[in-house]
Short mmCIF file of C-alpha atoms and ligand atoms in Angstrom, two decimals:
data_model
loop_
_atom_site.label_atom_id
_atom_site.label_comp_id
_atom_site.label_asym_id
_atom_site.label_seq_id
_atom_site.Cartn_x
_atom_site.Cartn_y
_atom_site.Cartn_z
CA MET L 1 -10.44 18.97 -24.08
CA PRO L 2 -10.11 17.59 -20.57
CA TYR L 3 -9.40 13.89 -20.11
CA ASP L 4 -12.24 11.83 -18.65
CA ILE L 5 -10.81 9.59 -15.95
CA THR L 6 -12.59 7.41 -13.41
CA LEU L 7 -11.53 7.99 -9.81
CA ILE L 8 -12.09 5.21 -7.27
CA PRO L 9 -11.26 6.53 -3.77
CA GLY L 10 -11.19 3.06 -2.20
CA ASP L 11 -11.46 2.62 1.57
CA GLY L 12 -9.29 2.71 4.67
CA THR L 13 -6.57 5.27 3.95
CA GLY L 14 -7.51 5.21 0.24
CA PRO L 15 -9.66 8.38 0.16
CA GLU L 16 -6.89 10.43 1.82
CA ILE L 17 -4.10 9.38 -0.54
CA VAL L 18 -6.42 9.61 -3.55
CA ALA L 19 -7.38 13.20 -2.62
CA ALA L 20 -3.70 14.12 -2.19
CA THR L 21 -2.77 12.52 -5.52
CA ARG L 22 -5.66 14.13 -7.35
CA ARG L 23 -4.51 17.57 -6.20
CA ALA L 24 -0.92 16.85 -7.25
CA ILE L 25 -1.98 15.62 -10.69
CA GLU L 26 -4.20 18.66 -11.19
CA ALA L 27 -1.29 20.91 -10.22
CA THR L 28 0.61 19.68 -13.32
CA GLY L 29 -1.92 21.72 -15.30
CA ILE L 30 -3.44 18.74 -17.13
CA ALA L 31 -7.22 19.18 -17.27
CA ILE L 32 -9.06 16.11 -16.06
CA ARG L 33 -12.78 15.54 -15.58
CA TRP L 34 -12.87 12.98 -12.77
CA ASP L 35 -15.81 10.62 -12.51
CA VAL L 36 -15.74 9.60 -8.85
CA VAL L 37 -17.27 6.16 -8.29
CA ASP L 38 -17.22 3.48 -5.61
CA ILE L 39 -16.58 -0.21 -5.75
CA GLY L 40 -15.86 -2.71 -2.97
CA LEU L 41 -16.64 -1.97 0.65
CA PRO L 42 -17.82 1.66 0.18
CA ALA L 43 -20.14 0.52 -2.63
CA MET L 44 -21.48 -2.27 -0.41
CA GLU L 45 -22.21 0.25 2.33
CA LYS L 46 -23.83 2.84 0.08
CA LEU L 47 -25.50 0.68 -2.56
CA GLY L 48 -25.57 -2.84 -1.17
CA GLU L 49 -23.40 -4.34 -3.91
CA PRO L 50 -19.61 -4.47 -4.39
CA PHE L 51 -19.67 -3.93 -8.15
CA PRO L 52 -22.29 -1.32 -9.07
CA LYS L 53 -22.94 -1.35 -12.82
CA ALA L 54 -22.56 2.43 -13.04
CA SER L 55 -19.04 2.21 -11.56
CA LEU L 56 -17.96 -0.50 -13.98
CA ASP L 57 -19.55 1.37 -16.88
CA SER L 58 -17.53 4.45 -15.94
CA VAL L 59 -14.25 2.49 -16.16
CA ARG L 60 -15.41 0.88 -19.42
CA LYS L 61 -16.28 4.25 -20.93
CA ASN L 62 -13.28 6.28 -19.74
CA ARG L 63 -10.78 3.41 -20.20
CA VAL L 64 -8.48 4.92 -17.57
CA ALA L 65 -9.04 4.78 -13.81
CA LEU L 66 -7.03 5.89 -10.80
CA LYS L 67 -7.85 3.70 -7.83
CA GLY L 68 -7.24 3.81 -4.11
CA PRO L 69 -6.74 0.54 -2.24
CA LEU L 70 -9.72 -1.61 -1.35
CA THR L 71 -10.03 -3.84 1.68
CA THR L 72 -10.63 -7.38 0.52
CA GLU L 73 -12.74 -8.72 3.39
CA LEU L 74 -16.27 -7.96 2.23
CA GLY L 75 -18.25 -10.78 3.76
CA THR L 76 -19.75 -11.47 0.32
CA GLY L 77 -17.93 -14.70 -0.38
CA MET L 78 -16.03 -12.82 -3.06
CA ARG L 79 -12.32 -13.65 -2.81
CA SER L 80 -11.01 -10.19 -3.60
CA VAL L 81 -12.66 -7.21 -5.15
CA ASN L 82 -9.26 -6.24 -6.59
CA VAL L 83 -8.83 -9.60 -8.31
CA ALA L 84 -12.44 -9.45 -9.54
CA LEU L 85 -11.84 -6.01 -11.06
CA ARG L 86 -8.77 -7.28 -12.90
CA LYS L 87 -10.82 -10.16 -14.29
CA GLU L 88 -13.79 -7.97 -15.25
CA PHE L 89 -11.60 -5.86 -17.54
CA ASP L 90 -9.05 -8.53 -18.43
CA LEU L 91 -6.31 -6.36 -16.93
CA TYR L 92 -3.67 -8.95 -17.71
CA ALA L 93 -0.54 -6.88 -17.21
CA ASN L 94 0.52 -5.66 -13.80
CA LEU L 95 3.33 -3.15 -14.16
CA ARG L 96 5.37 -2.42 -11.02
CA PRO L 97 8.41 -0.18 -11.41
CA ALA L 98 10.80 -0.38 -8.47
CA LYS L 99 13.11 2.59 -8.42
CA THR L 100 15.09 4.19 -5.62
CA TYR L 101 14.70 7.88 -4.78
CA ARG L 102 17.21 9.88 -2.79
CA GLY L 103 15.82 10.37 0.71
CA VAL L 104 14.11 6.97 0.78
CA ASN L 105 16.01 4.39 2.76
CA ALA L 106 16.79 1.61 0.27
CA PRO L 107 18.66 -1.23 1.97
CA LEU L 108 20.86 -2.13 -1.02
CA GLY L 109 21.44 1.27 -2.58
CA ASP L 110 20.39 2.48 -6.02
CA LEU L 111 18.04 0.33 -8.03
CA ASP L 112 15.89 0.74 -11.11
CA LEU L 113 13.90 -2.38 -11.95
CA VAL L 114 10.55 -2.98 -13.60
CA VAL L 115 8.46 -5.99 -12.66
CA VAL L 116 5.83 -7.13 -15.19
CA ARG L 117 3.47 -9.62 -13.58
CA GLU L 118 0.83 -11.70 -15.38
CA ASN L 119 -2.40 -10.81 -13.63
CA ILE L 120 -5.07 -13.35 -14.62
CA GLU L 121 -3.78 -16.93 -14.75
CA ASP L 122 -1.69 -19.22 -12.58
CA LEU L 123 -2.66 -20.08 -9.00
CA TYR L 124 -4.59 -16.78 -8.74
CA SER L 125 -7.27 -17.86 -11.19
CA GLY L 126 -9.42 -18.62 -8.14
CA ILE L 127 -10.01 -22.29 -9.03
CA GLU L 128 -9.98 -23.96 -5.63
CA PHE L 129 -11.71 -26.90 -4.01
CA ASP L 130 -12.17 -27.13 -0.27
CA VAL L 131 -11.34 -30.12 1.93
CA GLY L 132 -14.10 -32.74 2.08
CA THR L 133 -16.16 -31.46 -0.89
CA LYS L 134 -17.51 -33.68 -3.65
CA GLU L 135 -15.71 -31.49 -6.17
CA ALA L 136 -12.36 -32.10 -4.46
CA ALA L 137 -13.07 -35.85 -4.49
CA ASP L 138 -13.97 -35.73 -8.20
CA ILE L 139 -10.76 -33.86 -9.00
CA ARG L 140 -8.72 -36.36 -6.98
CA ASP L 141 -10.32 -39.26 -8.90
CA ALA L 142 -9.81 -37.54 -12.25
CA ILE L 143 -6.15 -36.98 -11.45
CA VAL L 144 -5.62 -40.64 -10.57
CA LYS L 145 -7.41 -41.66 -13.81
CA ALA L 146 -5.16 -39.30 -15.76
CA GLY L 147 -2.12 -41.09 -14.35
CA GLY L 148 -1.28 -38.46 -11.72
CA ALA L 149 -0.40 -38.99 -8.08
CA ARG L 150 -3.01 -39.76 -5.43
CA ILE L 151 -3.82 -36.64 -3.41
CA ARG L 152 -4.64 -37.12 0.28
CA GLU L 153 -8.33 -36.90 1.18
CA ASP L 154 -7.68 -34.18 3.76
CA ALA L 155 -6.21 -31.84 1.14
CA ALA L 156 -7.66 -28.66 -0.28
CA ILE L 157 -6.82 -28.23 -3.95
CA ALA L 158 -5.86 -25.11 -5.91
CA ILE L 159 -5.34 -25.27 -9.66
CA LYS L 160 -2.47 -23.59 -11.43
CA TYR L 161 -2.78 -23.07 -15.16
CA ILE L 162 -0.60 -21.21 -17.61
CA SER L 163 -1.61 -20.78 -21.24
CA ASP L 164 0.30 -20.05 -24.43
CA PHE L 165 -2.03 -17.08 -25.04
CA GLY L 166 -1.60 -15.62 -21.53
CA SER L 167 2.17 -16.10 -21.55
CA ARG L 168 2.63 -14.69 -25.04
CA ARG L 169 0.71 -11.49 -24.35
CA ILE L 170 2.43 -10.77 -21.01
CA VAL L 171 5.92 -11.40 -22.38
CA LYS L 172 5.08 -9.26 -25.41
CA PHE L 173 3.86 -6.53 -23.03
CA ALA L 174 7.20 -6.70 -21.18
CA PHE L 175 9.22 -6.40 -24.39
CA ASP L 176 7.02 -3.60 -25.75
CA TYR L 177 7.46 -1.75 -22.45
CA ALA L 178 11.23 -2.33 -22.61
CA ARG L 179 11.36 -1.02 -26.17
CA ALA L 180 9.20 2.05 -25.48
CA ASN L 181 11.15 2.93 -22.34
CA LYS L 182 14.63 2.17 -23.70
CA ARG L 183 15.34 -0.66 -21.27
CA ARG L 184 18.16 -3.05 -22.13
CA LYS L 185 17.12 -6.48 -20.94
CA VAL L 186 14.11 -8.69 -20.15
CA THR L 187 14.45 -11.62 -17.73
CA ALA L 188 11.73 -14.31 -17.69
CA VAL L 189 11.30 -15.81 -14.24
CA HIS L 190 9.91 -19.32 -13.78
CA LYS L 191 10.28 -22.69 -12.07
CA SER L 192 10.33 -24.88 -15.17
CA ASN L 193 12.80 -27.30 -13.62
CA ILE L 194 9.92 -28.50 -11.42
CA MET L 195 6.77 -27.44 -13.34
CA LYS L 196 7.96 -28.64 -16.71
CA PHE L 197 4.66 -28.15 -18.51
CA ALA L 198 3.12 -25.02 -16.96
CA ASP L 199 6.27 -22.99 -16.29
CA GLY L 200 7.99 -24.78 -19.16
CA LEU L 201 5.36 -23.34 -21.49
CA PHE L 202 5.86 -19.85 -20.08
CA LEU L 203 9.61 -20.10 -20.66
CA LYS L 204 9.27 -21.57 -24.18
CA VAL L 205 6.85 -18.81 -25.22
CA ALA L 206 9.10 -16.14 -23.68
CA GLY L 207 12.00 -17.36 -25.78
CA GLU L 208 9.86 -17.25 -28.92
CA VAL L 209 8.59 -13.72 -28.24
CA ALA L 210 12.14 -12.51 -27.48
CA LYS L 211 13.17 -13.27 -31.08
CA ASP L 212 10.96 -10.39 -32.26
CA TYR L 213 13.00 -7.92 -30.17
CA PRO L 214 16.61 -8.52 -31.23
CA GLU L 215 17.83 -5.23 -29.77
CA ILE L 216 16.74 -6.23 -26.24
CA GLU L 217 18.74 -8.85 -24.36
CA PHE L 218 16.75 -11.83 -23.10
CA GLU L 219 17.57 -14.31 -20.35
CA ASP L 220 15.71 -16.44 -17.82
CA ARG L 221 16.11 -17.23 -14.14
CA ILE L 222 14.56 -19.82 -11.84
CA VAL L 223 12.47 -17.94 -9.29
CA ASP L 224 14.32 -19.00 -6.15
CA ASN L 225 17.68 -18.09 -7.67
CA MET L 226 16.11 -14.83 -8.89
CA CYS L 227 15.17 -13.88 -5.32
CA MET L 228 18.69 -14.49 -4.11
CA GLN L 229 20.24 -12.60 -7.01
CA LEU L 230 17.90 -9.63 -6.48
CA VAL L 231 19.28 -9.30 -2.99
CA GLN L 232 22.92 -9.95 -3.93
CA LYS L 233 23.31 -8.23 -7.32
CA PRO L 234 20.12 -6.42 -8.29
CA ASP L 235 21.98 -4.15 -10.71
CA LEU L 236 22.30 -7.08 -13.14
CA TYR L 237 18.54 -6.91 -13.81
CA ASP L 238 16.28 -4.54 -15.67
CA VAL L 239 12.78 -5.70 -16.70
CA LEU L 240 11.48 -8.93 -15.12
CA VAL L 241 8.47 -10.79 -16.50
CA LEU L 242 6.77 -13.37 -14.30
CA PRO L 243 3.66 -15.53 -13.97
CA ASN L 244 1.12 -14.27 -11.43
CA LEU L 245 2.21 -15.81 -8.12
CA TYR L 246 5.96 -15.28 -8.53
CA GLY L 247 5.21 -11.78 -9.81
CA ASP L 248 3.22 -10.93 -6.70
CA ILE L 249 5.96 -12.09 -4.38
CA VAL L 250 8.98 -10.82 -6.31
CA SER L 251 7.42 -7.40 -6.83
CA ASP L 252 6.95 -7.00 -3.07
CA LEU L 253 10.57 -8.03 -2.63
CA CYS L 254 11.54 -5.33 -5.13
CA ALA L 255 9.29 -2.82 -3.32
CA GLY L 256 11.21 -3.67 -0.14
CA LEU L 257 14.52 -3.11 -1.94
CA VAL L 258 13.50 0.41 -2.94
CA GLY L 259 12.19 1.43 0.46
CA GLY L 260 8.87 -0.27 1.12
CA LEU L 261 5.22 -0.24 0.21
CA GLY L 262 4.77 3.49 0.79
CA VAL L 263 6.84 4.31 -2.31
CA ALA L 264 5.91 1.59 -4.85
CA PRO L 265 3.56 2.46 -7.74
CA GLY L 266 1.65 0.11 -10.03
CA ALA L 267 -0.66 -0.20 -13.01
CA ASN L 268 -3.01 -2.87 -14.31
CA ILE L 269 -3.30 -2.76 -18.07
CA GLY L 270 -5.76 -4.68 -20.23
CA ALA L 271 -5.92 -5.99 -23.77
CA ASN L 272 -8.82 -3.73 -24.67
CA GLY L 273 -7.05 -0.50 -23.79
CA ILE L 274 -8.47 -0.25 -20.27
CA ALA L 275 -5.96 0.61 -17.54
CA VAL L 276 -6.48 0.84 -13.80
CA PHE L 277 -3.70 2.61 -11.92
CA GLU L 278 -3.15 1.73 -8.26
CA ALA L 279 -0.28 1.59 -5.78
CA ILE L 280 0.93 -1.82 -4.61
CA HIS L 281 0.04 -1.24 -0.99
CA GLY L 282 -3.31 -2.01 0.61
CA SER L 283 -5.80 0.12 2.51
CA ALA L 284 -3.70 0.25 5.74
CA PRO L 285 -7.01 0.48 7.65
CA ARG L 286 -5.45 1.09 11.06
CA TYR L 287 -4.27 4.53 9.88
CA ALA L 288 -7.58 5.51 8.23
CA GLY L 289 -8.71 9.08 8.86
CA GLN L 290 -5.43 10.08 10.54
CA ASN L 291 -3.86 12.10 7.68
CA LYS L 292 -0.77 9.98 8.27
CA VAL L 293 0.19 7.60 5.44
CA ASN L 294 2.45 8.36 2.54
CA PRO L 295 0.72 9.29 -0.73
CA MET L 296 4.01 8.97 -2.67
CA ALA L 297 3.25 5.51 -4.10
CA LEU L 298 -0.09 6.67 -5.47
CA MET L 299 1.45 9.91 -6.74
CA LEU L 300 4.09 7.90 -8.61
CA THR L 301 1.21 5.79 -9.88
CA GLY L 302 -0.27 9.08 -11.12
CA VAL L 303 3.02 9.65 -12.96
CA LEU L 304 2.55 6.31 -14.73
CA MET L 305 -1.02 7.31 -15.55
CA LEU L 306 -0.03 10.68 -17.01
CA ARG L 307 2.58 8.97 -19.21
CA HIS L 308 0.00 6.35 -20.25
CA ILE L 309 -2.44 9.00 -21.48
CA GLY L 310 0.37 10.62 -23.47
CA GLU L 311 1.17 13.44 -21.02
CA ARG L 312 4.80 12.45 -20.58
CA ALA L 313 6.04 15.96 -19.76
CA ALA L 314 3.45 16.35 -16.99
CA GLY L 315 4.37 12.91 -15.66
CA ASP L 316 8.06 13.81 -15.68
CA ALA L 317 7.33 17.12 -13.90
CA LEU L 318 5.31 15.39 -11.19
CA GLU L 319 8.01 12.77 -10.68
CA ALA L 320 10.65 15.52 -10.45
CA ALA L 321 8.58 17.38 -7.83
CA ILE L 322 8.07 14.24 -5.74
CA THR L 323 11.78 13.41 -6.08
CA ALA L 324 12.77 16.89 -4.87
CA VAL L 325 10.45 16.85 -1.84
CA VAL L 326 11.61 13.39 -0.80
CA ALA L 327 15.30 14.20 -1.34
CA GLU L 328 14.93 17.28 0.85
CA GLY L 329 13.39 15.07 3.53
CA LYS L 330 11.62 17.87 5.38
CA ASP L 331 7.95 17.70 4.35
CA VAL L 332 7.70 13.92 4.30
CA THR L 333 5.52 11.40 6.11
CA TYR L 334 6.65 9.32 9.10
CA ASP L 335 7.76 6.34 7.02
CA LEU L 336 10.33 8.47 5.16
CA LYS L 337 11.89 9.93 8.29
CA PRO L 338 15.00 8.23 9.75
CA LYS L 339 12.92 7.37 12.84
CA ARG L 340 9.24 6.50 12.47
CA ASP L 341 8.28 8.53 15.57
CA ASP L 342 10.00 11.68 14.26
CA PRO L 343 7.82 14.61 15.44
CA THR L 344 8.70 16.65 12.32
CA ALA L 345 6.94 14.15 10.01
CA VAL L 346 4.10 15.77 8.08
CA GLY L 347 0.72 14.31 7.14
CA THR L 348 -0.66 13.05 3.84
CA LYS L 349 -2.12 16.48 2.95
CA GLU L 350 1.03 18.39 3.82
CA PHE L 351 3.18 16.08 1.71
CA ALA L 352 0.88 16.84 -1.22
CA ASP L 353 1.12 20.58 -0.46
CA ALA L 354 4.93 20.35 -0.62
CA VAL L 355 4.81 18.50 -3.96
CA ILE L 356 2.40 21.11 -5.35
CA ARG L 357 4.62 23.98 -4.16
CA ARG L 358 7.55 22.30 -5.88
CA LEU L 359 5.57 21.82 -9.12
CA LYS L 360 4.74 25.53 -9.13
CA LYS L 361 8.42 26.39 -8.58
CA GLN L 362 9.45 24.13 -11.49
CA ALA L 363 6.88 25.61 -13.87
P1 LIG Q 1 -1.29 -2.68 3.65
O1 LIG Q 1 -0.43 -2.42 2.48
O2 LIG Q 1 -2.61 -2.04 3.70
O3 LIG Q 1 -0.52 -2.24 4.98
C1 LIG Q 1 0.59 -2.93 5.54
C2 LIG Q 1 1.46 -1.91 6.29
O4 LIG Q 1 2.25 -1.22 5.33
C3 LIG Q 1 0.68 -0.82 7.01
O5 LIG Q 1 0.33 -1.18 8.32
C4 LIG Q 1 1.69 0.31 6.99
O6 LIG Q 1 2.62 0.14 8.02
C5 LIG Q 1 2.39 0.12 5.67
N1 LIG Q 1 1.83 0.96 4.61
C6 LIG Q 1 0.98 0.59 3.62
N2 LIG Q 1 0.70 1.62 2.84
C7 LIG Q 1 1.38 2.67 3.33
C8 LIG Q 1 1.51 4.03 2.95
N3 LIG Q 1 0.85 4.54 1.89
N4 LIG Q 1 2.28 4.86 3.70
C9 LIG Q 1 2.94 4.38 4.76
N5 LIG Q 1 2.88 3.11 5.17
C10 LIG Q 1 2.11 2.26 4.46
O7 LIG Q 1 -1.42 -4.28 3.77
P2 LIG Q 1 -2.45 -5.15 4.60
O8 LIG Q 1 -2.58 -4.60 5.98
O9 LIG Q 1 -1.98 -6.55 4.40
O10 LIG Q 1 -3.82 -5.00 3.84
C11 LIG Q 1 -4.94 -4.21 4.28
C12 LIG Q 1 -6.11 -4.45 3.34
O11 LIG Q 1 -5.79 -3.97 2.02
C13 LIG Q 1 -6.45 -5.93 3.17
O12 LIG Q 1 -7.85 -6.09 3.11
C14 LIG Q 1 -5.81 -6.29 1.84
O13 LIG Q 1 -6.42 -7.39 1.24
C15 LIG Q 1 -6.03 -5.00 1.07
N6 LIG Q 1 -5.14 -4.84 -0.09
C16 LIG Q 1 -5.64 -4.17 -1.16
C17 LIG Q 1 -4.84 -3.94 -2.25
C18 LIG Q 1 -5.44 -3.21 -3.42
O14 LIG Q 1 -6.43 -2.51 -3.27
N7 LIG Q 1 -4.87 -3.35 -4.60
C19 LIG Q 1 -3.51 -4.36 -2.27
C20 LIG Q 1 -3.00 -5.00 -1.13
C21 LIG Q 1 -3.84 -5.24 -0.04
#
C-alpha cells in the first residue's frame, strides 16, 4: 500500500526544490501517493484565499505533509502563513537537527546537535498591540493596576506567555526524541534569571520531566551563555530544548555552524499525529525559476519524513546518498562550492540526479 502524503510546493524556489526532493524520495523505492495542494501565495493567486479548505483537509486526512517554503508577505493582514499553519494543526514541536556533512564548509568543524523548539507559545503567539490603539492603552492601564511598571504611551506591546502544558509537552518531546534516537543529553535553554515566572516555569517543568528519563543527562543553560558556548564548545551539547523565540534564533545559529541554511532540515510535529516537514530556509525568491538553489535541506527533511513514517532504512539510504554526493563535491550547487561563482556548480535538478544515481548504486 502506498503512503498518502500531502505535498505543498510552496512558492519562490519552493517548487524547484520540492520537485527535486520528490524525485529523490521516490528513488528510494518507497511508494507514495502525493496529494499536491497549495496554500499561501500560490493559493491566493489561484483560488483567492491563503488557506483553501481542501488543502487543509488533505493535511488533516494524510497526517503527513512535505512542504516547500512560503513567502510570508501576502497582503492579507495575516502575519505569516507558516505560523498560521502551525497553529491550525497545533504543530507544537519544531525539530531541527544540525549535523555537519563532509564537503559542507562548517566553520567550527564536526557537529551533531538537535534543536527542539516550542512552536506555538511565547512571543510568537501573535498577541500584539500597536502604538496609539485603545487596546494598548487598556493593557497599559491593566498592567499598572496589577502592580506592574508603567509602559510609555509611544510603545507597541507584544505579549510573551509560557504555560505548564506547553512546556511539559515540548520537553517531553525532546526527551522522547533523545530516547528514540539514542542521544545522551538534553539541555533546557531559558532566561529565568530575568523572566522568573515565564522562563522560570519552563525550567521548573523541564526539571520535572527530566526525572522520567533517568538514563538521559539533563542540564540547563541561560540563552546568552548558550549562544557563546555553542560557538566555543559545541561538542558539549546534544539535544537542546527551547521556548519559541530562543529556539528560532539558536536553531539558525546552529544551521550556520553546520554550513548554512541550504543544508538545514526541519519538521513540525503536532499532538494529534500530524507532521509537516519543511526545511528551515525560506523561499529565496530572488533565485526563483533559475534551477540554482540547493535542495539538500529539503532532501534531508525528506529523510526525517521517511523515518517518521517508519521507513528508517529508506531514510538512511537517502541520507547516505546525499552524504556521498556532497562529500564528492562535484555535482553540488553553488553554495557548496569553495567559491560561490564556481562555474562547475550544478543546478537544483542536477544535484537531485546525482543523488538518485548514487541511490541506484547503493541499492
Ligand atoms: P531565505 O531563507 O529565503 O533566503 C535567504 C538567503 O539564504 C537566500 O538569499 C540565499 O542566499 C540563501 N538560501 C536560502 N535557501 C537556500 C537554498 N536552498 N540553497 C542555497 N541558498 C539558500 O530567507 P528570506 O530571504 O529572509 O525569506 C524569503 C521569504 O521566505 C520571506 O517571505 C520569509 O518570510 C519566507 N520564509 C518562509 C519560511 C517557511 O516557509 N517556513 C521560512 C523562512 C522564511
